[in-house]
Amino acid sequence: MDEPGSDQQPVLLLVGSSGGHLAQLLALRPWYETWRRCWVTFDTPEAVSLLAGEDVVPAYHPTTRNMRNLLRNAMLAARVLRRRRVAAVVTTGAGVAVPFVVLARLRRIPTVYIEVYDRIDTPTLTARLCRPFLSAMLVQWEEQRRQYPEATVVGTLL
């Protein structure tokens, strides 16, 4: 049987941890609703409920200080990016985003990071790790531009 996305229509890859990161990606619905999309997030009851009917690839967690799951997610990212025609990767973090952003950028796929709304004075670790591999950095508050002068302010998502 063919895998989702195997017909090679372009797909928007939305990558984010469950919880607040996923909620912020879901808030973008008016922007992405016309796109064919695939989600990469954790297989939690909340994510399963929120993404019912969507194309979802479950990622490995926990990701914080877990080298085994970082490697597993890197292999997952390589497989997803190889099997699908990804038009762009959009993420709000956290740790699951790193391998997807790095590998997508190495494949010349545009990568967009949206810094979370609750980190105004200091950058997140994930944003710092992804930053060299980004096509675009978006922030939700003008004050976040102190950490990311190159960023575009898009306003709050929630």
mmCIF file of the C-alpha atoms, coordinates in Angstrom:
data_MODEL
# 
_entry.id   MODEL 
# 
loop_
_atom_site.group_PDB 
_atom_site.id 
_atom_site.type_symbol 
_atom_site.label_atom_id 
_atom_site.label_alt_id 
_atom_site.label_comp_id 
_atom_site.label_asym_id 
_atom_site.label_entity_id 
_atom_site.label_seq_id 
_atom_site.pdbx_PDB_ins_code 
_atom_site.Cartn_x 
_atom_site.Cartn_y 
_atom_site.Cartn_z 
_atom_site.occupancy 
_atom_site.B_iso_or_equiv 
_atom_site.pdbx_formal_charge 
_atom_site.auth_seq_id 
_atom_site.auth_comp_id 
_atom_site.auth_asym_id 
_atom_site.auth_atom_id 
_atom_site.pdbx_PDB_model_num 
ATOM 1   C CA . MET A 1 1   ? 0.000  0.000  0.000  1.00 0.00 ? 1   MET A CA 1 
ATOM 2   C CA . ASP A 1 2   ? 1.210  3.510  -0.760 1.00 0.00 ? 2   ASP A CA 1 
ATOM 3   C CA . GLU A 1 3   ? 2.233  5.708  2.113  1.00 0.00 ? 3   GLU A CA 1 
ATOM 4   C CA . PRO A 1 4   ? 0.544  9.092  2.636  1.00 0.00 ? 4   PRO A CA 1 
ATOM 5   C CA . GLY A 1 5   ? 2.140  11.637 0.373  1.00 0.00 ? 5   GLY A CA 1 
ATOM 6   C CA . SER A 1 6   ? 3.634  8.985  -1.907 1.00 0.00 ? 6   SER A CA 1 
ATOM 7   C CA . ASP A 1 7   ? 1.849  10.448 -4.935 1.00 0.00 ? 7   ASP A CA 1 
ATOM 8   C CA . GLN A 1 8   ? 4.403  13.256 -4.646 1.00 0.00 ? 8   GLN A CA 1 
ATOM 9   C CA . GLN A 1 9   ? 2.019  16.171 -4.327 1.00 0.00 ? 9   GLN A CA 1 
ATOM 10  C CA . PRO A 1 10  ? 3.777  18.922 -2.350 1.00 0.00 ? 10  PRO A CA 1 
ATOM 11  C CA . VAL A 1 11  ? 3.109  18.764 1.361  1.00 0.00 ? 11  VAL A CA 1 
ATOM 12  C CA . LEU A 1 12  ? 3.587  21.298 4.136  1.00 0.00 ? 12  LEU A CA 1 
ATOM 13  C CA . LEU A 1 13  ? 5.350  19.597 7.044  1.00 0.00 ? 13  LEU A CA 1 
ATOM 14  C CA . LEU A 1 14  ? 4.188  21.004 10.394 1.00 0.00 ? 14  LEU A CA 1 
ATOM 15  C CA . VAL A 1 15  ? 6.512  19.879 13.182 1.00 0.00 ? 15  VAL A CA 1 
ATOM 16  C CA . GLY A 1 16  ? 6.025  20.489 16.874 1.00 0.00 ? 16  GLY A CA 1 
ATOM 17  C CA . SER A 1 17  ? 5.940  18.930 20.293 1.00 0.00 ? 17  SER A CA 1 
ATOM 18  C CA . SER A 1 18  ? 2.495  18.310 21.709 1.00 0.00 ? 18  SER A CA 1 
ATOM 19  C CA . GLY A 1 19  ? 0.896  20.821 24.074 1.00 0.00 ? 19  GLY A CA 1 
ATOM 20  C CA . GLY A 1 20  ? 1.556  24.530 23.566 1.00 0.00 ? 20  GLY A CA 1 
ATOM 21  C CA . HIS A 1 21  ? 3.828  24.054 20.545 1.00 0.00 ? 21  HIS A CA 1 
ATOM 22  C CA . LEU A 1 22  ? 1.094  22.123 18.758 1.00 0.00 ? 22  LEU A CA 1 
ATOM 23  C CA . ALA A 1 23  ? -1.561 24.640 19.837 1.00 0.00 ? 23  ALA A CA 1 
ATOM 24  C CA . GLN A 1 24  ? 0.422  27.458 18.237 1.00 0.00 ? 24  GLN A CA 1 
ATOM 25  C CA . LEU A 1 25  ? 0.748  25.529 14.978 1.00 0.00 ? 25  LEU A CA 1 
ATOM 26  C CA . LEU A 1 26  ? -2.984 24.776 15.014 1.00 0.00 ? 26  LEU A CA 1 
ATOM 27  C CA . ALA A 1 27  ? -3.639 28.517 15.365 1.00 0.00 ? 27  ALA A CA 1 
ATOM 28  C CA . LEU A 1 28  ? -2.174 28.925 11.868 1.00 0.00 ? 28  LEU A CA 1 
ATOM 29  C CA . ARG A 1 29  ? -5.081 26.977 10.332 1.00 0.00 ? 29  ARG A CA 1 
ATOM 30  C CA . PRO A 1 30  ? -6.388 29.891 8.175  1.00 0.00 ? 30  PRO A CA 1 
ATOM 31  C CA . TRP A 1 31  ? -2.940 30.059 6.561  1.00 0.00 ? 31  TRP A CA 1 
ATOM 32  C CA . TYR A 1 32  ? -2.368 26.346 5.918  1.00 0.00 ? 32  TYR A CA 1 
ATOM 33  C CA . GLU A 1 33  ? -5.899 24.986 5.446  1.00 0.00 ? 33  GLU A CA 1 
ATOM 34  C CA . THR A 1 34  ? -5.611 24.983 1.638  1.00 0.00 ? 34  THR A CA 1 
ATOM 35  C CA . TRP A 1 35  ? -2.264 23.163 1.747  1.00 0.00 ? 35  TRP A CA 1 
ATOM 36  C CA . ARG A 1 36  ? -1.852 19.445 1.739  1.00 0.00 ? 36  ARG A CA 1 
ATOM 37  C CA . ARG A 1 37  ? -0.111 18.882 5.056  1.00 0.00 ? 37  ARG A CA 1 
ATOM 38  C CA . CYS A 1 38  ? 1.564  16.343 7.266  1.00 0.00 ? 38  CYS A CA 1 
ATOM 39  C CA . TRP A 1 39  ? 2.067  16.735 11.010 1.00 0.00 ? 39  TRP A CA 1 
ATOM 40  C CA . VAL A 1 40  ? 4.971  15.444 13.065 1.00 0.00 ? 40  VAL A CA 1 
ATOM 41  C CA . THR A 1 41  ? 4.229  15.428 16.784 1.00 0.00 ? 41  THR A CA 1 
ATOM 42  C CA . PHE A 1 42  ? 4.081  13.138 19.779 1.00 0.00 ? 42  PHE A CA 1 
ATOM 43  C CA . ASP A 1 43  ? 1.488  10.384 20.009 1.00 0.00 ? 43  ASP A CA 1 
ATOM 44  C CA . THR A 1 44  ? -0.344 11.809 23.019 1.00 0.00 ? 44  THR A CA 1 
ATOM 45  C CA . PRO A 1 45  ? -4.106 11.635 23.621 1.00 0.00 ? 45  PRO A CA 1 
ATOM 46  C CA . GLU A 1 46  ? -4.355 15.420 23.181 1.00 0.00 ? 46  GLU A CA 1 
ATOM 47  C CA . ALA A 1 47  ? -2.485 15.417 19.854 1.00 0.00 ? 47  ALA A CA 1 
ATOM 48  C CA . VAL A 1 48  ? -4.481 12.432 18.558 1.00 0.00 ? 48  VAL A CA 1 
ATOM 49  C CA . SER A 1 49  ? -7.720 14.243 19.406 1.00 0.00 ? 49  SER A CA 1 
ATOM 50  C CA . LEU A 1 50  ? -6.669 17.614 17.974 1.00 0.00 ? 50  LEU A CA 1 
ATOM 51  C CA . LEU A 1 51  ? -5.327 16.108 14.751 1.00 0.00 ? 51  LEU A CA 1 
ATOM 52  C CA . ALA A 1 52  ? -8.100 13.591 14.075 1.00 0.00 ? 52  ALA A CA 1 
ATOM 53  C CA . GLY A 1 53  ? -8.436 13.139 10.318 1.00 0.00 ? 53  GLY A CA 1 
ATOM 54  C CA . GLU A 1 54  ? -5.028 14.689 9.603  1.00 0.00 ? 54  GLU A CA 1 
ATOM 55  C CA . ASP A 1 55  ? -1.943 12.960 8.214  1.00 0.00 ? 55  ASP A CA 1 
ATOM 56  C CA . VAL A 1 56  ? 0.208  12.496 11.334 1.00 0.00 ? 56  VAL A CA 1 
ATOM 57  C CA . VAL A 1 57  ? 3.636  10.945 11.766 1.00 0.00 ? 57  VAL A CA 1 
ATOM 58  C CA . PRO A 1 58  ? 4.315  10.160 15.430 1.00 0.00 ? 58  PRO A CA 1 
ATOM 59  C CA . ALA A 1 59  ? 7.684  11.343 16.729 1.00 0.00 ? 59  ALA A CA 1 
ATOM 60  C CA . TYR A 1 60  ? 9.684  9.881  19.588 1.00 0.00 ? 60  TYR A CA 1 
ATOM 61  C CA . HIS A 1 61  ? 9.593  11.506 23.018 1.00 0.00 ? 61  HIS A CA 1 
ATOM 62  C CA . PRO A 1 62  ? 10.794 12.654 25.439 1.00 0.00 ? 62  PRO A CA 1 
ATOM 63  C CA . THR A 1 63  ? 13.318 14.768 23.555 1.00 0.00 ? 63  THR A CA 1 
ATOM 64  C CA . THR A 1 64  ? 14.913 16.757 26.384 1.00 0.00 ? 64  THR A CA 1 
ATOM 65  C CA . ARG A 1 65  ? 18.411 15.436 27.036 1.00 0.00 ? 65  ARG A CA 1 
ATOM 66  C CA . ASN A 1 66  ? 17.519 12.162 25.340 1.00 0.00 ? 66  ASN A CA 1 
ATOM 67  C CA . MET A 1 67  ? 20.166 11.298 22.760 1.00 0.00 ? 67  MET A CA 1 
ATOM 68  C CA . ARG A 1 68  ? 18.455 8.031  21.799 1.00 0.00 ? 68  ARG A CA 1 
ATOM 69  C CA . ASN A 1 69  ? 15.245 9.817  20.804 1.00 0.00 ? 69  ASN A CA 1 
ATOM 70  C CA . LEU A 1 70  ? 17.207 12.558 19.031 1.00 0.00 ? 70  LEU A CA 1 
ATOM 71  C CA . LEU A 1 71  ? 18.784 9.865  16.848 1.00 0.00 ? 71  LEU A CA 1 
ATOM 72  C CA . ARG A 1 72  ? 15.441 8.106  16.359 1.00 0.00 ? 72  ARG A CA 1 
ATOM 73  C CA . ASN A 1 73  ? 13.838 11.411 15.316 1.00 0.00 ? 73  ASN A CA 1 
ATOM 74  C CA . ALA A 1 74  ? 16.747 12.098 12.957 1.00 0.00 ? 74  ALA A CA 1 
ATOM 75  C CA . MET A 1 75  ? 16.124 8.753  11.260 1.00 0.00 ? 75  MET A CA 1 
ATOM 76  C CA . LEU A 1 76  ? 12.403 9.541  11.186 1.00 0.00 ? 76  LEU A CA 1 
ATOM 77  C CA . ALA A 1 77  ? 13.120 12.949 9.619  1.00 0.00 ? 77  ALA A CA 1 
ATOM 78  C CA . ALA A 1 78  ? 15.326 11.377 6.957  1.00 0.00 ? 78  ALA A CA 1 
ATOM 79  C CA . ARG A 1 79  ? 12.603 8.857  6.131  1.00 0.00 ? 79  ARG A CA 1 
ATOM 80  C CA . VAL A 1 80  ? 9.787  11.452 5.999  1.00 0.00 ? 80  VAL A CA 1 
ATOM 81  C CA . LEU A 1 81  ? 11.825 13.869 3.875  1.00 0.00 ? 81  LEU A CA 1 
ATOM 82  C CA . ARG A 1 82  ? 12.839 11.084 1.497  1.00 0.00 ? 82  ARG A CA 1 
ATOM 83  C CA . ARG A 1 83  ? 9.331  9.661  1.048  1.00 0.00 ? 83  ARG A CA 1 
ATOM 84  C CA . ARG A 1 84  ? 7.381  12.884 0.688  1.00 0.00 ? 84  ARG A CA 1 
ATOM 85  C CA . ARG A 1 85  ? 7.714  15.900 -1.531 1.00 0.00 ? 85  ARG A CA 1 
ATOM 86  C CA . VAL A 1 86  ? 7.977  18.478 1.242  1.00 0.00 ? 86  VAL A CA 1 
ATOM 87  C CA . ALA A 1 87  ? 7.381  22.050 0.118  1.00 0.00 ? 87  ALA A CA 1 
ATOM 88  C CA . ALA A 1 88  ? 8.441  23.554 3.461  1.00 0.00 ? 88  ALA A CA 1 
ATOM 89  C CA . VAL A 1 89  ? 8.932  22.706 7.120  1.00 0.00 ? 89  VAL A CA 1 
ATOM 90  C CA . VAL A 1 90  ? 7.183  24.970 9.630  1.00 0.00 ? 90  VAL A CA 1 
ATOM 91  C CA . THR A 1 91  ? 7.826  24.512 13.337 1.00 0.00 ? 91  THR A CA 1 
ATOM 92  C CA . THR A 1 92  ? 7.327  26.059 16.748 1.00 0.00 ? 92  THR A CA 1 
ATOM 93  C CA . GLY A 1 93  ? 9.764  23.618 18.386 1.00 0.00 ? 93  GLY A CA 1 
ATOM 94  C CA . ALA A 1 94  ? 10.694 22.062 20.687 1.00 0.00 ? 94  ALA A CA 1 
ATOM 95  C CA . GLY A 1 95  ? 13.335 19.318 20.519 1.00 0.00 ? 95  GLY A CA 1 
ATOM 96  C CA . VAL A 1 96  ? 11.594 17.247 17.853 1.00 0.00 ? 96  VAL A CA 1 
ATOM 97  C CA . ALA A 1 97  ? 12.070 20.158 15.430 1.00 0.00 ? 97  ALA A CA 1 
ATOM 98  C CA . VAL A 1 98  ? 15.868 20.081 15.354 1.00 0.00 ? 98  VAL A CA 1 
ATOM 99  C CA . PRO A 1 99  ? 16.471 17.029 13.129 1.00 0.00 ? 99  PRO A CA 1 
ATOM 100 C CA . PHE A 1 100 ? 13.637 17.982 10.778 1.00 0.00 ? 100 PHE A CA 1 
ATOM 101 C CA . VAL A 1 101 ? 14.929 21.540 10.318 1.00 0.00 ? 101 VAL A CA 1 
ATOM 102 C CA . VAL A 1 102 ? 18.556 20.492 9.862  1.00 0.00 ? 102 VAL A CA 1 
ATOM 103 C CA . LEU A 1 103 ? 17.848 17.696 7.400  1.00 0.00 ? 103 LEU A CA 1 
ATOM 104 C CA . ALA A 1 104 ? 15.278 19.724 5.460  1.00 0.00 ? 104 ALA A CA 1 
ATOM 105 C CA . ARG A 1 105 ? 17.707 22.610 5.045  1.00 0.00 ? 105 ARG A CA 1 
ATOM 106 C CA . LEU A 1 106 ? 20.430 20.229 3.865  1.00 0.00 ? 106 LEU A CA 1 
ATOM 107 C CA . ARG A 1 107 ? 17.937 19.079 1.198  1.00 0.00 ? 107 ARG A CA 1 
ATOM 108 C CA . ARG A 1 108 ? 17.296 22.731 0.247  1.00 0.00 ? 108 ARG A CA 1 
ATOM 109 C CA . ILE A 1 109 ? 13.746 22.620 1.581  1.00 0.00 ? 109 ILE A CA 1 
ATOM 110 C CA . PRO A 1 110 ? 12.612 25.953 3.063  1.00 0.00 ? 110 PRO A CA 1 
ATOM 111 C CA . THR A 1 111 ? 12.477 25.963 6.857  1.00 0.00 ? 111 THR A CA 1 
ATOM 112 C CA . VAL A 1 112 ? 10.458 28.338 9.018  1.00 0.00 ? 112 VAL A CA 1 
ATOM 113 C CA . TYR A 1 113 ? 10.715 28.611 12.790 1.00 0.00 ? 113 TYR A CA 1 
ATOM 114 C CA . ILE A 1 114 ? 8.130  30.465 14.861 1.00 0.00 ? 114 ILE A CA 1 
ATOM 115 C CA . GLU A 1 115 ? 9.450  31.320 18.314 1.00 0.00 ? 115 GLU A CA 1 
ATOM 116 C CA . VAL A 1 116 ? 6.935  30.524 21.025 1.00 0.00 ? 116 VAL A CA 1 
ATOM 117 C CA . TYR A 1 117 ? 4.952  33.389 22.512 1.00 0.00 ? 117 TYR A CA 1 
ATOM 118 C CA . ASP A 1 118 ? 6.038  32.868 26.121 1.00 0.00 ? 118 ASP A CA 1 
ATOM 119 C CA . ARG A 1 119 ? 9.794  33.349 25.607 1.00 0.00 ? 119 ARG A CA 1 
ATOM 120 C CA . ILE A 1 120 ? 10.185 37.105 25.295 1.00 0.00 ? 120 ILE A CA 1 
ATOM 121 C CA . ASP A 1 121 ? 13.503 37.872 27.026 1.00 0.00 ? 121 ASP A CA 1 
ATOM 122 C CA . THR A 1 122 ? 15.591 34.800 26.179 1.00 0.00 ? 122 THR A CA 1 
ATOM 123 C CA . PRO A 1 123 ? 15.727 32.544 23.129 1.00 0.00 ? 123 PRO A CA 1 
ATOM 124 C CA . THR A 1 124 ? 14.684 28.918 23.403 1.00 0.00 ? 124 THR A CA 1 
ATOM 125 C CA . LEU A 1 125 ? 17.376 26.278 23.067 1.00 0.00 ? 125 LEU A CA 1 
ATOM 126 C CA . THR A 1 126 ? 15.594 24.816 20.054 1.00 0.00 ? 126 THR A CA 1 
ATOM 127 C CA . ALA A 1 127 ? 15.536 28.170 18.265 1.00 0.00 ? 127 ALA A CA 1 
ATOM 128 C CA . ARG A 1 128 ? 19.259 28.626 18.921 1.00 0.00 ? 128 ARG A CA 1 
ATOM 129 C CA . LEU A 1 129 ? 20.011 25.163 17.524 1.00 0.00 ? 129 LEU A CA 1 
ATOM 130 C CA . CYS A 1 130 ? 17.773 25.585 14.467 1.00 0.00 ? 130 CYS A CA 1 
ATOM 131 C CA . ARG A 1 131 ? 18.696 29.193 13.661 1.00 0.00 ? 131 ARG A CA 1 
ATOM 132 C CA . PRO A 1 132 ? 21.668 28.480 11.339 1.00 0.00 ? 132 PRO A CA 1 
ATOM 133 C CA . PHE A 1 133 ? 19.430 26.220 9.245  1.00 0.00 ? 133 PHE A CA 1 
ATOM 134 C CA . LEU A 1 134 ? 16.412 28.502 8.872  1.00 0.00 ? 134 LEU A CA 1 
ATOM 135 C CA . SER A 1 135 ? 15.048 30.156 5.778  1.00 0.00 ? 135 SER A CA 1 
ATOM 136 C CA . ALA A 1 136 ? 12.901 32.416 7.954  1.00 0.00 ? 136 ALA A CA 1 
ATOM 137 C CA . MET A 1 137 ? 12.631 33.220 11.638 1.00 0.00 ? 137 MET A CA 1 
ATOM 138 C CA . LEU A 1 138 ? 9.262  34.489 12.848 1.00 0.00 ? 138 LEU A CA 1 
ATOM 139 C CA . VAL A 1 139 ? 8.507  35.948 16.266 1.00 0.00 ? 139 VAL A CA 1 
ATOM 140 C CA . GLN A 1 140 ? 5.273  36.840 17.987 1.00 0.00 ? 140 GLN A CA 1 
ATOM 141 C CA . TRP A 1 141 ? 6.418  39.940 19.909 1.00 0.00 ? 141 TRP A CA 1 
ATOM 142 C CA . GLU A 1 142 ? 8.456  42.942 18.823 1.00 0.00 ? 142 GLU A CA 1 
ATOM 143 C CA . GLU A 1 143 ? 10.540 42.453 21.989 1.00 0.00 ? 143 GLU A CA 1 
ATOM 144 C CA . GLN A 1 144 ? 11.720 39.059 20.715 1.00 0.00 ? 144 GLN A CA 1 
ATOM 145 C CA . ARG A 1 145 ? 13.613 40.832 17.954 1.00 0.00 ? 145 ARG A CA 1 
ATOM 146 C CA . ARG A 1 146 ? 16.287 41.719 20.540 1.00 0.00 ? 146 ARG A CA 1 
ATOM 147 C CA . GLN A 1 147 ? 17.318 38.040 20.310 1.00 0.00 ? 147 GLN A CA 1 
ATOM 148 C CA . TYR A 1 148 ? 16.478 37.684 16.625 1.00 0.00 ? 148 TYR A CA 1 
ATOM 149 C CA . PRO A 1 149 ? 17.076 40.974 14.767 1.00 0.00 ? 149 PRO A CA 1 
ATOM 150 C CA . GLU A 1 150 ? 16.520 39.236 11.416 1.00 0.00 ? 150 GLU A CA 1 
ATOM 151 C CA . ALA A 1 151 ? 13.097 37.923 12.458 1.00 0.00 ? 151 ALA A CA 1 
ATOM 152 C CA . THR A 1 152 ? 9.738  38.990 11.118 1.00 0.00 ? 152 THR A CA 1 
ATOM 153 C CA . VAL A 1 153 ? 7.111  39.862 13.707 1.00 0.00 ? 153 VAL A CA 1 
ATOM 154 C CA . VAL A 1 154 ? 3.878  38.019 12.896 1.00 0.00 ? 154 VAL A CA 1 
ATOM 155 C CA . GLY A 1 155 ? 1.940  38.802 16.061 1.00 0.00 ? 155 GLY A CA 1 
ATOM 156 C CA . THR A 1 156 ? 0.622  36.420 18.662 1.00 0.00 ? 156 THR A CA 1 
ATOM 157 C CA . LEU A 1 157 ? -0.867 33.158 17.510 1.00 0.00 ? 157 LEU A CA 1 
ATOM 158 C CA . LEU A 1 158 ? -2.900 32.426 20.639 1.00 0.00 ? 158 LEU A CA 1 
# 
